Structures are given as C-alpha cells and as structure tokens.
Short mmCIF file of C-alpha atoms in Angstrom, two decimals:
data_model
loop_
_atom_site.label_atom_id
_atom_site.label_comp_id
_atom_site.label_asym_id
_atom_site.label_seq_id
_atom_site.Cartn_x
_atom_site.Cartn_y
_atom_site.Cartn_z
CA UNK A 17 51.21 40.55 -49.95
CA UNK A 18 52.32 41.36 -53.56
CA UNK A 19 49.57 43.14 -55.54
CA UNK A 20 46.90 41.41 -57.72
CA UNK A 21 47.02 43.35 -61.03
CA UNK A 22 45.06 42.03 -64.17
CA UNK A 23 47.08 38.84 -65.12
CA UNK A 24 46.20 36.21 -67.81
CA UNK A 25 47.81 32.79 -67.18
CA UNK A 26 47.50 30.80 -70.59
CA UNK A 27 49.62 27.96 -69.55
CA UNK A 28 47.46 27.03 -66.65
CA UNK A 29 44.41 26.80 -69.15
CA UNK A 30 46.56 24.17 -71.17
CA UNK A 31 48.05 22.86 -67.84
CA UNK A 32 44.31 21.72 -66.66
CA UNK A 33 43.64 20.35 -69.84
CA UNK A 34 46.71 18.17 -70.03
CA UNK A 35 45.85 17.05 -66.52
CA UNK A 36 41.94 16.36 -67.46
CA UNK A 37 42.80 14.14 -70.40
CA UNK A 38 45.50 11.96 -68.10
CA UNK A 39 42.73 11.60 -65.58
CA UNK A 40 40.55 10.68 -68.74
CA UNK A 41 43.09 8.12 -69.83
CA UNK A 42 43.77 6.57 -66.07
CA UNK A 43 39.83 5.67 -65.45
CA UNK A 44 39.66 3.94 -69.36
CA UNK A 45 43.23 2.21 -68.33
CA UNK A 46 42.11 1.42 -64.71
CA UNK A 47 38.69 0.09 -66.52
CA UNK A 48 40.69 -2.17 -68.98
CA UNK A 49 43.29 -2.85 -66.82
CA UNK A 50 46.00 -1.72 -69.10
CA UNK A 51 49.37 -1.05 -67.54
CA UNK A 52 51.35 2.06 -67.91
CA UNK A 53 49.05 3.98 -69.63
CA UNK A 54 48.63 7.12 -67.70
CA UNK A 55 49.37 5.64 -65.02
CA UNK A 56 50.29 8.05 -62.41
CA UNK A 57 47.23 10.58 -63.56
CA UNK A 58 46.26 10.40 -60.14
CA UNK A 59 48.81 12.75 -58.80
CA UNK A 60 46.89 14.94 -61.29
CA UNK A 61 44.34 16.13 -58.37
CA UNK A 62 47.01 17.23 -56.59
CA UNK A 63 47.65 19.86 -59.24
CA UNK A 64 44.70 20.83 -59.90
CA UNK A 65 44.40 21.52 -56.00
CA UNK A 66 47.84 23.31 -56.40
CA UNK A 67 46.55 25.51 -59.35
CA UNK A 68 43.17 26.09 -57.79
CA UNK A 69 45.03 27.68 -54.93
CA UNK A 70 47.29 29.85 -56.93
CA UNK A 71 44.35 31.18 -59.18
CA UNK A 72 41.86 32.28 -56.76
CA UNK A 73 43.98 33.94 -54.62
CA UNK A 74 45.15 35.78 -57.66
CA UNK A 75 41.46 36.65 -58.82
CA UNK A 76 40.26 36.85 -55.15
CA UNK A 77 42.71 37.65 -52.79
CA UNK A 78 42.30 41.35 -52.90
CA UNK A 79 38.71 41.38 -52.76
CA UNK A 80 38.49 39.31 -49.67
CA UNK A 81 40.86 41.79 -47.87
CA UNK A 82 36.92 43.15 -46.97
CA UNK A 83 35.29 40.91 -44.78
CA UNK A 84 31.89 41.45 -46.46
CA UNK A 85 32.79 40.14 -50.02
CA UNK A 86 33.06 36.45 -48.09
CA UNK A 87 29.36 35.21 -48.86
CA UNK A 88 29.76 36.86 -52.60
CA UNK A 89 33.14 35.08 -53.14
CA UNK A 90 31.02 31.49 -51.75
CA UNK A 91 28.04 33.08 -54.52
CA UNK A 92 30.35 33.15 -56.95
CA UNK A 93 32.42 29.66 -56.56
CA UNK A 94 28.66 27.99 -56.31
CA UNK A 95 27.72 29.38 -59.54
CA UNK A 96 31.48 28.28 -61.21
CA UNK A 97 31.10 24.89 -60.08
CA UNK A 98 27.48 23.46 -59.39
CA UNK A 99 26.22 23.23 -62.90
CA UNK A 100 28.71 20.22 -64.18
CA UNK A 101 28.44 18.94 -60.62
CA UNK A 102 24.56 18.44 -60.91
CA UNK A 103 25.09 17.67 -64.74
CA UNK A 104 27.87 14.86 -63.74
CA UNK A 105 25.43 13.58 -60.48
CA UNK A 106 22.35 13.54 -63.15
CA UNK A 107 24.35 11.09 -65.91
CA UNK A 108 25.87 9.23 -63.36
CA UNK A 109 22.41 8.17 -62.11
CA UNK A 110 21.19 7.07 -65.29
CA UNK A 111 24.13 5.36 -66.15
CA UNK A 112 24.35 3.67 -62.41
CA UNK A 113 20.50 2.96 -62.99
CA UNK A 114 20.84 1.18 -65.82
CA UNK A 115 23.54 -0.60 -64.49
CA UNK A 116 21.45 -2.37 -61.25
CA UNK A 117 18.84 -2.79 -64.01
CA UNK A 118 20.73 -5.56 -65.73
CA UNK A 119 20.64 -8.10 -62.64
CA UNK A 120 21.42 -6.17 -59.27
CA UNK A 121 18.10 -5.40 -56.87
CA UNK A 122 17.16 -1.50 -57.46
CA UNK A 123 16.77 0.07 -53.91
CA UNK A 124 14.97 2.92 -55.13
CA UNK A 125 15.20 4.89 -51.95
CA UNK A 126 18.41 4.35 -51.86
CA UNK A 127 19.32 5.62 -54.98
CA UNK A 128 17.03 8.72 -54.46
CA UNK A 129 19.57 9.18 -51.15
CA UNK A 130 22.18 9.19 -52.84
CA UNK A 131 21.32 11.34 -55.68
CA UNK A 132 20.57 13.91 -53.33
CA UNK A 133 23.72 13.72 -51.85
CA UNK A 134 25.48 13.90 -54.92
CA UNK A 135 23.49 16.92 -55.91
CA UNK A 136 24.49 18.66 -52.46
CA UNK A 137 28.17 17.76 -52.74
CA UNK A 138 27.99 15.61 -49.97
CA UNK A 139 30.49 12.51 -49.12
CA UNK A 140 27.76 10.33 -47.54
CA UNK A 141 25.29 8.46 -50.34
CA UNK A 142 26.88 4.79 -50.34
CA UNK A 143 26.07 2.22 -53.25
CA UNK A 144 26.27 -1.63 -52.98
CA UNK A 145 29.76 -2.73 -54.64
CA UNK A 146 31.54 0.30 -54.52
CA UNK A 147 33.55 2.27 -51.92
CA UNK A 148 33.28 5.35 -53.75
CA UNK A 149 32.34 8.87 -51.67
CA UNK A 150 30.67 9.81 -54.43
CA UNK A 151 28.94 6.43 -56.10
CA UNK A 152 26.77 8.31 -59.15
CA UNK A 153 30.45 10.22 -60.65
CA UNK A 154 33.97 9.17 -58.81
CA UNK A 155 35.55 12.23 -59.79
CA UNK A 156 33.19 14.87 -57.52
CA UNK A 157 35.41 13.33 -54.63
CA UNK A 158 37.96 16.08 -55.12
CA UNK A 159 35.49 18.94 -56.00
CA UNK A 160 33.75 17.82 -52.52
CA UNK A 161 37.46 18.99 -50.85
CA UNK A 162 37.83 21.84 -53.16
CA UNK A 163 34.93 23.09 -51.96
CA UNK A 164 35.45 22.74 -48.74
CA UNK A 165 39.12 24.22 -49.04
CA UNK A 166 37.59 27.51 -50.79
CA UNK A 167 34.88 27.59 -47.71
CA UNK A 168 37.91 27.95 -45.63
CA UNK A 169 40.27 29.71 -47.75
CA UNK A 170 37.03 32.71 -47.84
CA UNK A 171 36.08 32.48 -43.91
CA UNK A 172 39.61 32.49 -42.66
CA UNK A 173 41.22 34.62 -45.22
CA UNK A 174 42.44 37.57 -42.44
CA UNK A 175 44.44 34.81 -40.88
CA UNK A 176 46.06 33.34 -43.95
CA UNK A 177 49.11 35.26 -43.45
CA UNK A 178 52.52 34.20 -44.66
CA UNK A 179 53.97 32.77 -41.48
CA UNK A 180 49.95 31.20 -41.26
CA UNK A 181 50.42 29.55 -44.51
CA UNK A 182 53.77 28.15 -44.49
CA UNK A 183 52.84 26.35 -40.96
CA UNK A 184 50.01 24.89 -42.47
CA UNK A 185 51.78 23.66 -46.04
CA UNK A 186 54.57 22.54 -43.44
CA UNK A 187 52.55 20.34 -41.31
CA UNK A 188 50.43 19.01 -44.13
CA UNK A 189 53.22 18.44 -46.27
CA UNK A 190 54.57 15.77 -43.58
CA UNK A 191 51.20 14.38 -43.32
CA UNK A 192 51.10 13.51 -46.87
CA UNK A 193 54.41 12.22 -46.61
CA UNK A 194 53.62 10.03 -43.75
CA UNK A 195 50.42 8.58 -45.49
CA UNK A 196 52.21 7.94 -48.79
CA UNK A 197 54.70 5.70 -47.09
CA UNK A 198 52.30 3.56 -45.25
CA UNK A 199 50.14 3.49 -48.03
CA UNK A 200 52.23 2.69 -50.85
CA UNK A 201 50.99 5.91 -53.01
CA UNK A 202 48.99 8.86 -52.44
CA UNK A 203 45.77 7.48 -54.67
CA UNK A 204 43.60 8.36 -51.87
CA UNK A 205 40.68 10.32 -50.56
CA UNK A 206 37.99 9.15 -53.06
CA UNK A 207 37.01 6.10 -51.11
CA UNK A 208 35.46 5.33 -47.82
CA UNK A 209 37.55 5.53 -44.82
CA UNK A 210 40.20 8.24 -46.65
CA UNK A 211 38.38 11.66 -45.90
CA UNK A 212 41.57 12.18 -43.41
CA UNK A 213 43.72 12.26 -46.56
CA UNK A 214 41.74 13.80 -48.74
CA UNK A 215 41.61 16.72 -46.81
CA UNK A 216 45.73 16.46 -46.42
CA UNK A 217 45.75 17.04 -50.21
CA UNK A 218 43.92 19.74 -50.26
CA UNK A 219 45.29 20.96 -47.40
CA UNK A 220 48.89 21.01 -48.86
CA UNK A 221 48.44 21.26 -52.59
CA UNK A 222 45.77 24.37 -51.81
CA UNK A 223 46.88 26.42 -49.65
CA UNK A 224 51.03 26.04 -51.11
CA UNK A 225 49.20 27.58 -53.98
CA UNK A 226 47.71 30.42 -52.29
CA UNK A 227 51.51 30.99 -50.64
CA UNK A 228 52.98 30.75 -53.76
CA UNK A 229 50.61 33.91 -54.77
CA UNK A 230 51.44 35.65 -52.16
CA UNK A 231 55.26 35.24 -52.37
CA UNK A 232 55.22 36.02 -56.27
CA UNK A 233 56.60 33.46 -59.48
CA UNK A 234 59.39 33.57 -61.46
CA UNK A 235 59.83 36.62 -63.69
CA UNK A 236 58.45 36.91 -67.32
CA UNK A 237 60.35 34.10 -69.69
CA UNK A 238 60.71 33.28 -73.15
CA UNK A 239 58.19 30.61 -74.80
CA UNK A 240 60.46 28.14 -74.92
CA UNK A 241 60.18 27.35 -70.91
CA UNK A 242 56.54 27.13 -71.83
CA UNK A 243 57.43 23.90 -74.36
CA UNK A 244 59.54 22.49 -71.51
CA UNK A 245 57.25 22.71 -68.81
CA UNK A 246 54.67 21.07 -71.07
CA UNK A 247 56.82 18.30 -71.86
CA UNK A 248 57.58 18.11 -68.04
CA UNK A 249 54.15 17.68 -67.19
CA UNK A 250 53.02 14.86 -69.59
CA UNK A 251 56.16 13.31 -69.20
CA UNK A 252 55.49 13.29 -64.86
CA UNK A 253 51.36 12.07 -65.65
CA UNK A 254 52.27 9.68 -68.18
CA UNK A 255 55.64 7.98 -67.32
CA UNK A 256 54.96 4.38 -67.56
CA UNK A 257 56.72 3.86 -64.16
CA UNK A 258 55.78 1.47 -61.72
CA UNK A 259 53.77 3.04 -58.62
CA UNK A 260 55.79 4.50 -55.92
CA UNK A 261 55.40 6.79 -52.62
CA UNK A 262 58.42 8.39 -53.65
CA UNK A 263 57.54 9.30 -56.41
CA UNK A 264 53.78 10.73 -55.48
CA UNK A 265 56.18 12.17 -52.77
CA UNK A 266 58.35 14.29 -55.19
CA UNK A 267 55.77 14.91 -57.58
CA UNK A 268 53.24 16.76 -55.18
CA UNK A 269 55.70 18.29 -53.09
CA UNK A 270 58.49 19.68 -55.50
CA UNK A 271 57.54 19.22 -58.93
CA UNK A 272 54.39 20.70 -59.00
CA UNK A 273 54.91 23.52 -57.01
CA UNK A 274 58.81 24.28 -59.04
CA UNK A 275 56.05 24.03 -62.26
CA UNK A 276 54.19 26.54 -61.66
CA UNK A 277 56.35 28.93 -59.83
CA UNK A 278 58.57 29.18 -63.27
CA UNK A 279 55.95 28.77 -65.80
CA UNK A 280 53.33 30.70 -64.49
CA UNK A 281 54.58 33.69 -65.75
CA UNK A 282 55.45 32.12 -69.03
CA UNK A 283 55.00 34.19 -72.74
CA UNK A 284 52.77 31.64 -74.53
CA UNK A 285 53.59 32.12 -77.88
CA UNK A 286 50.68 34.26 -79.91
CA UNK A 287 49.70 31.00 -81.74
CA UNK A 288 48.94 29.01 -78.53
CA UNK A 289 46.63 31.62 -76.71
CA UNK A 290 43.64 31.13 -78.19
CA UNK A 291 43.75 27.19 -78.23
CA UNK A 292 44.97 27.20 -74.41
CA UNK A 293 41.67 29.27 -73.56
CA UNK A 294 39.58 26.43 -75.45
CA UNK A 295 40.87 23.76 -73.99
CA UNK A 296 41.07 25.22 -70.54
CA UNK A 297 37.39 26.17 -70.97
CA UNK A 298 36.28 22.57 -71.61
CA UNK A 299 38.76 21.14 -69.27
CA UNK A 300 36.00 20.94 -66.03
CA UNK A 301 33.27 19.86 -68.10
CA UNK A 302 35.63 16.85 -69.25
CA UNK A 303 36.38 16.16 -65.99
CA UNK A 304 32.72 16.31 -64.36
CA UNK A 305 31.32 14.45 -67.48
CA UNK A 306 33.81 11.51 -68.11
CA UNK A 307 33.11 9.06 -65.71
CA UNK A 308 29.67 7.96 -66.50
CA UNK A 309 30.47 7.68 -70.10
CA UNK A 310 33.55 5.57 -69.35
CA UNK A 311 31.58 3.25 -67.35
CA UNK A 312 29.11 3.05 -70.40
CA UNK A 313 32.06 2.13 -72.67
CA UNK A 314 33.31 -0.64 -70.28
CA UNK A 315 30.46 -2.33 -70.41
CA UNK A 316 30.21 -2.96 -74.10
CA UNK A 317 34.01 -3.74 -73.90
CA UNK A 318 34.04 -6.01 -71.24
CA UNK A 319 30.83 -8.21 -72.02
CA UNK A 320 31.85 -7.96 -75.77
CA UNK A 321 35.53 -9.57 -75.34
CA UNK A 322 36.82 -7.13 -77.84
CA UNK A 323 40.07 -8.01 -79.38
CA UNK A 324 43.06 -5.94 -79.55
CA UNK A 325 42.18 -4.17 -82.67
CA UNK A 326 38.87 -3.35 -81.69
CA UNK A 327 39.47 -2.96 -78.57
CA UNK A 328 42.07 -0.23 -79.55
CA UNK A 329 39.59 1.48 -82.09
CA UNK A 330 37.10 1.73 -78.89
CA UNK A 331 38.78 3.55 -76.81
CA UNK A 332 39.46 6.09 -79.45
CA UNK A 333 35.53 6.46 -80.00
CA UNK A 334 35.37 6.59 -76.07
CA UNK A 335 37.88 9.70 -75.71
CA UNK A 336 36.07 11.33 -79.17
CA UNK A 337 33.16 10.58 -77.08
CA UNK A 338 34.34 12.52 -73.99
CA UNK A 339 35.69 15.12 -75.84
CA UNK A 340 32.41 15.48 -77.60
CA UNK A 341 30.32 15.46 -74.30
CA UNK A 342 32.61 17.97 -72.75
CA UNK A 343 32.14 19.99 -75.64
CA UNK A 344 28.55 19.82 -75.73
CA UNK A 345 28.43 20.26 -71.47
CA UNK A 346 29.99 23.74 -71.96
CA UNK A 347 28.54 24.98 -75.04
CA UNK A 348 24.75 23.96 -73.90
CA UNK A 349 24.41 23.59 -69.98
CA UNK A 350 27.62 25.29 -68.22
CA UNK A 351 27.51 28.33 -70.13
CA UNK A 352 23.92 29.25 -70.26
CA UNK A 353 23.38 27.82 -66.31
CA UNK A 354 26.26 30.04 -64.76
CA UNK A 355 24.76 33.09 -67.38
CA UNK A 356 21.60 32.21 -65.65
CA UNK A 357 22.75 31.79 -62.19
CA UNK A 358 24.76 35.28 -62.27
CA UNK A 359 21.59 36.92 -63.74
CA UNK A 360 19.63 35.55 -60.80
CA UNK A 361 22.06 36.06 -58.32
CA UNK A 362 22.36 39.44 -59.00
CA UNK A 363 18.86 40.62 -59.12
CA UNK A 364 18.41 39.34 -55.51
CA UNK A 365 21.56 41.00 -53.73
CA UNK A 366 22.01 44.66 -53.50
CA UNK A 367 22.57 46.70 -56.40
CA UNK A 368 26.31 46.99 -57.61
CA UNK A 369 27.70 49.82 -59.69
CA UNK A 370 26.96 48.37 -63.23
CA UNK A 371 24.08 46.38 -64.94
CA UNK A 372 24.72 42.79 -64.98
CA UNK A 373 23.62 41.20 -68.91
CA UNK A 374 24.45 37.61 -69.45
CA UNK A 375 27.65 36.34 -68.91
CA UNK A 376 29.40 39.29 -67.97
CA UNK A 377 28.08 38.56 -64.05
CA UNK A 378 31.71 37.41 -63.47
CA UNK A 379 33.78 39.92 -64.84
CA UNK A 380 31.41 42.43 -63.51
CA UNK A 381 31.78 41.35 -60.07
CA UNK A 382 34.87 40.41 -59.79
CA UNK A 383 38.67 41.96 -60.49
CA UNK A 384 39.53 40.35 -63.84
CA UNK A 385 42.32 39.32 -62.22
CA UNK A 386 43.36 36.06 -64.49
CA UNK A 387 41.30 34.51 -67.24
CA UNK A 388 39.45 32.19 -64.54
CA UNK A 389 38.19 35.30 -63.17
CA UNK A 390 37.15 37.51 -66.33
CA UNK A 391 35.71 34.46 -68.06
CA UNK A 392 34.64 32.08 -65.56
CA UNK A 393 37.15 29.53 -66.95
CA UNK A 394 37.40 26.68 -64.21
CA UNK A 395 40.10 27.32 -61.83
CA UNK A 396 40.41 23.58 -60.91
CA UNK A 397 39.40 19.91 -62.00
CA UNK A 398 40.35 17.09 -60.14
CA UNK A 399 40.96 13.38 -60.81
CA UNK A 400 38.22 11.44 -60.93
#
C-alpha cells in the first residue's frame, strides 16, 4: 500500500462542484423537458462514487489498518453526512406536503413513514406517483449506497487488498456493462426495482477509487493539465449527445477513472485554491438541497405557461436560488450541526490525546490526510 502523507487535492473540490451544478442543471432540464442541456449529468454519480473512493481511502486508509478505529471511522462519516441528509428529508416534506395539498388525498401516516425513512437513510418509504427510493429528495438515492459502500469499505477493510480489489472492480465493471446494454443507459438505481444496480455503481465506481489509492496517480504536473481536465469534464457532463450505453460505458469505466488518476495530483494554480475550497465546500449542500426547490420552481413554471423569455429568466432565479440555499445550508445548519455533533461525539467516547473545541473534531481525530479530511469538506455528492 503506498503511504498516506498529508495531501490536499484542490481539483477534486472544483471537480464535485462541476459535477453538483450538472446534476443541478439535469433535474431543471428533466423538469422542463429541455433537450441537451446537461444531459448526461447522470453519469455524474458515478464520479462522485469514484472520488468518494479515492478520498477516503486517502484520509482513512491508514487509520483503519487498526481494527478498533472501524466504529470511529462510521462516527465520523455519520457526522459528515447526516445533517444535509435530514436538512434535504425535512424540505422535501414540506415541499411534497404542499404538493398533495393542492388536490391529491394526504395519507398522513404515510407521509410520517416515509419521513422517517428518509431521516434513517432508508430505501423503503414509497409515495403515490412516484417510483422514487427516496420520495421526500431524489438525490439521497446515491448517498443511501454511499453509505452503505463506506459501511463496507470500514468492516472489511483487512481484506481490501490489491488482488481483493481488482476482482471486485473486475466483476462489477462487467455487471455495469451488462446492465447498460439491456438498459439503454446506466440512469439507474434511484427508482424502485434498481437497488441491484445501484449497488453495481457503487460497487465499481467506489471501490476502483479506493484501488486507484492504493496503486498511486500520476506524478505532480503543471496547471495547465488542470485547465484540460476541467474542460474534459464539462465537456463529458454537458455534451449535448444523444443517450447511449456506450457512452455511460466509456465514461464510467475509462474516463473517469484516466481523470483522476492524471489530475489528481495536479498544481492548481495559486489563484484557483481558495475558490476550489469554496465551491467544494458548498458542493454537498447543493446537492442535498436542490431537489425540493426545483420541484417548487416547476410548479410555478409549469401551471404558469411561461414563455421562452421568461421561462429562460426563471431558471436563472432557480439556480441563484440553489446556489443561495446551498450557501445558506453550509454557512447556518452543516457547519454548526457537524461542530455540534463532533463536540458531542467526543465527550461520550474515551478521551483522545487533545481537547476537542468546535470544528476542529475532524482534524483532531483524524490524519489530515486531504482537505476532506482536515476540513470536513464532503468527499462525495451524488446525482440526484
């Protein structure tokens, strides 16, 4: 295993953001049905799994080497990720409230089901007239099998071993290919009756980026690769292509992973650092947030027969809107809920080495391996 040493990654911060605002874009397109506009964001999840992977081994990996750090690793991932998932569950059910309000019959016990479930992470709340796994906000679909891929990645760590690892990418790899062709495309694994694919993505895009880790990037390069792999990127998300398994195919399979095993390593140029961190940092609240509002926005839109114009001038409020919400999510409830949550955490487990104030929990606890670790950036988004 190559060593961990204290490693900042600024392209993955602007890497998740890029892929948070495609995902943005593809549920306002999808709403509005407009064609080609983000229109193969979906593949986005995939690369979010892919950098998920990648990152916590690199922040994790050693630590887990010693079987005991297992349930603090699980401690730690609960308080990263729960407070936009309850945030997301808790808008989602006002907004999906409101919506049965204005002519569909309100089951309230129903809705009180399925709230819980959304709260817990759970697949299993279903709503009348939609499919979704996760009816309140779409996009905790692919946190529900990031989760689930972490639980795994912590429990089963001693046997994730190189020759481990490449069996499993292998044989998940050719499941993903197999589904894609019969399918048509990989968009799968929010709805029900897909939970066998969903866990294929994660299964692949995860754990290839935990072997990448462990098999090392490309060396150090110059910031220009870091302008090319951006414009690679967008250019992958936001090709106005028509949809093809081939395509989902190559993207999961070789582009992503050939992204970041030459860009990780990338010099940012001094000017970009900071505004990678900020948008990296608001890149999971965007993603856990969006959803409701968009469904808001639609409404107005659709009963409203907006023309062109102003139909055009909404969906720039709507993505000012997001941006705004995302903004506020991280500033007044992420923040101050995962300073809380280390705070607590830490006065109920045994004492560690240094006093725990605030936000510091993470970096405290944790090698500051990459700035997901040191910072509790988010290490992973998803699509919906």
């Amino acid at each position: 295993m190559i060593p961990r040493g204290s490693r900042h990654y600024p392209i993955l911060d602007l890497y998740r953001a890029i892929a948070s605002f495609a995902v943005v874009l593809y549920h306002i397109a999808g709403s509005l049905e407009i064609a080609g506009m983000a229109s193969h964001a979906y593949v986005a999840v995939d690369f979010f799994f892919l950098l998920s992977g990648f990152v916590i081994d690199r922040a994790y990996g050693a630590r887990l080497e010693d079987p005991s750090y297992r349930l603090e690793f699980l401690l730690v991932r609960f308080v990263r990720l729960w407070p936009m998932i309850v945030l997301g569950t808790l808008v989602g059910a006002f907004v999906a409230t409101g919506s049965l309000l204005r002519g569909h019959a309100l089951d309230l016990s129903n809705m009180a089901l399925v709230l819980a479930f959304g709260l817990l992470l759970l697949p299993f709340g279903r709503m009348p007239l939609t499919a979704s796994i996760f009816p309140f906000d779409g996009p905790l679909w692919s946190l529900f099998y990031e989760v689930v891929a972490n639980a795994a990645y912590g429990f089963a760590f001693r046997w994730l071993r190189l020759p481990v690892l490449s069996i499993l990418v292998v044989l998940c790899g050719g499941g993903l290919v197999v589904i894609s062709l019969q399918q048509g495309d990989l968009e799968l694994g929010a709805r029900t009756g897909e939970i066998s694919a969903g866990f294929l993505r994660v299964g692949f895009s995860f754990f290839a980026g935990v072997l990448m880790s462990r098999i090392g990037t490309a060396p150090t390069v110059s910031g220009r690769t870091a302008i090319i792999s951006v414009a690679v990127l967008i250019a992958v998300l936001f090709v106005p292509l028509p949809l093809h398994p081939i395509y989902d195919i190559a993207c999961v399979l070789v582009v992503f992973p050939l992204l970041i095993w030459r860009s990780a390593a990338t010099t940012v140029p001094p000017g970009w650092r900071q505004a990678c961190s900020f948008v990296g940092e608001l890149s999971y609240p965007l993603y856990a947030v969006h959803y409701p509002i968009t469904r808001v926005f639609f409404y107005f839109q659709d009963k409203l027969a907006l023309g062109k114009t102003a139909l055009a001038f909404s969906i720039v409020l709507e993505v000012i809107t997001c941006l705004g919400a995302a903004y506020a999510a991280t500033k007044f409830v992420d923040q101050p809920a995962r300073d809380w949550l280390g705070s607590w955490i830490e006065r109920v487990r045994s004492p560690r080495t240094v006093p725990v104030t605030g936000s510091t929990w993470v970096a405290q606890v944790l090698p500051a391996t990459t700035a997901a670790a040191s910072a509790g950036k988010p290490e992973l988004s998803g699509r919906e």
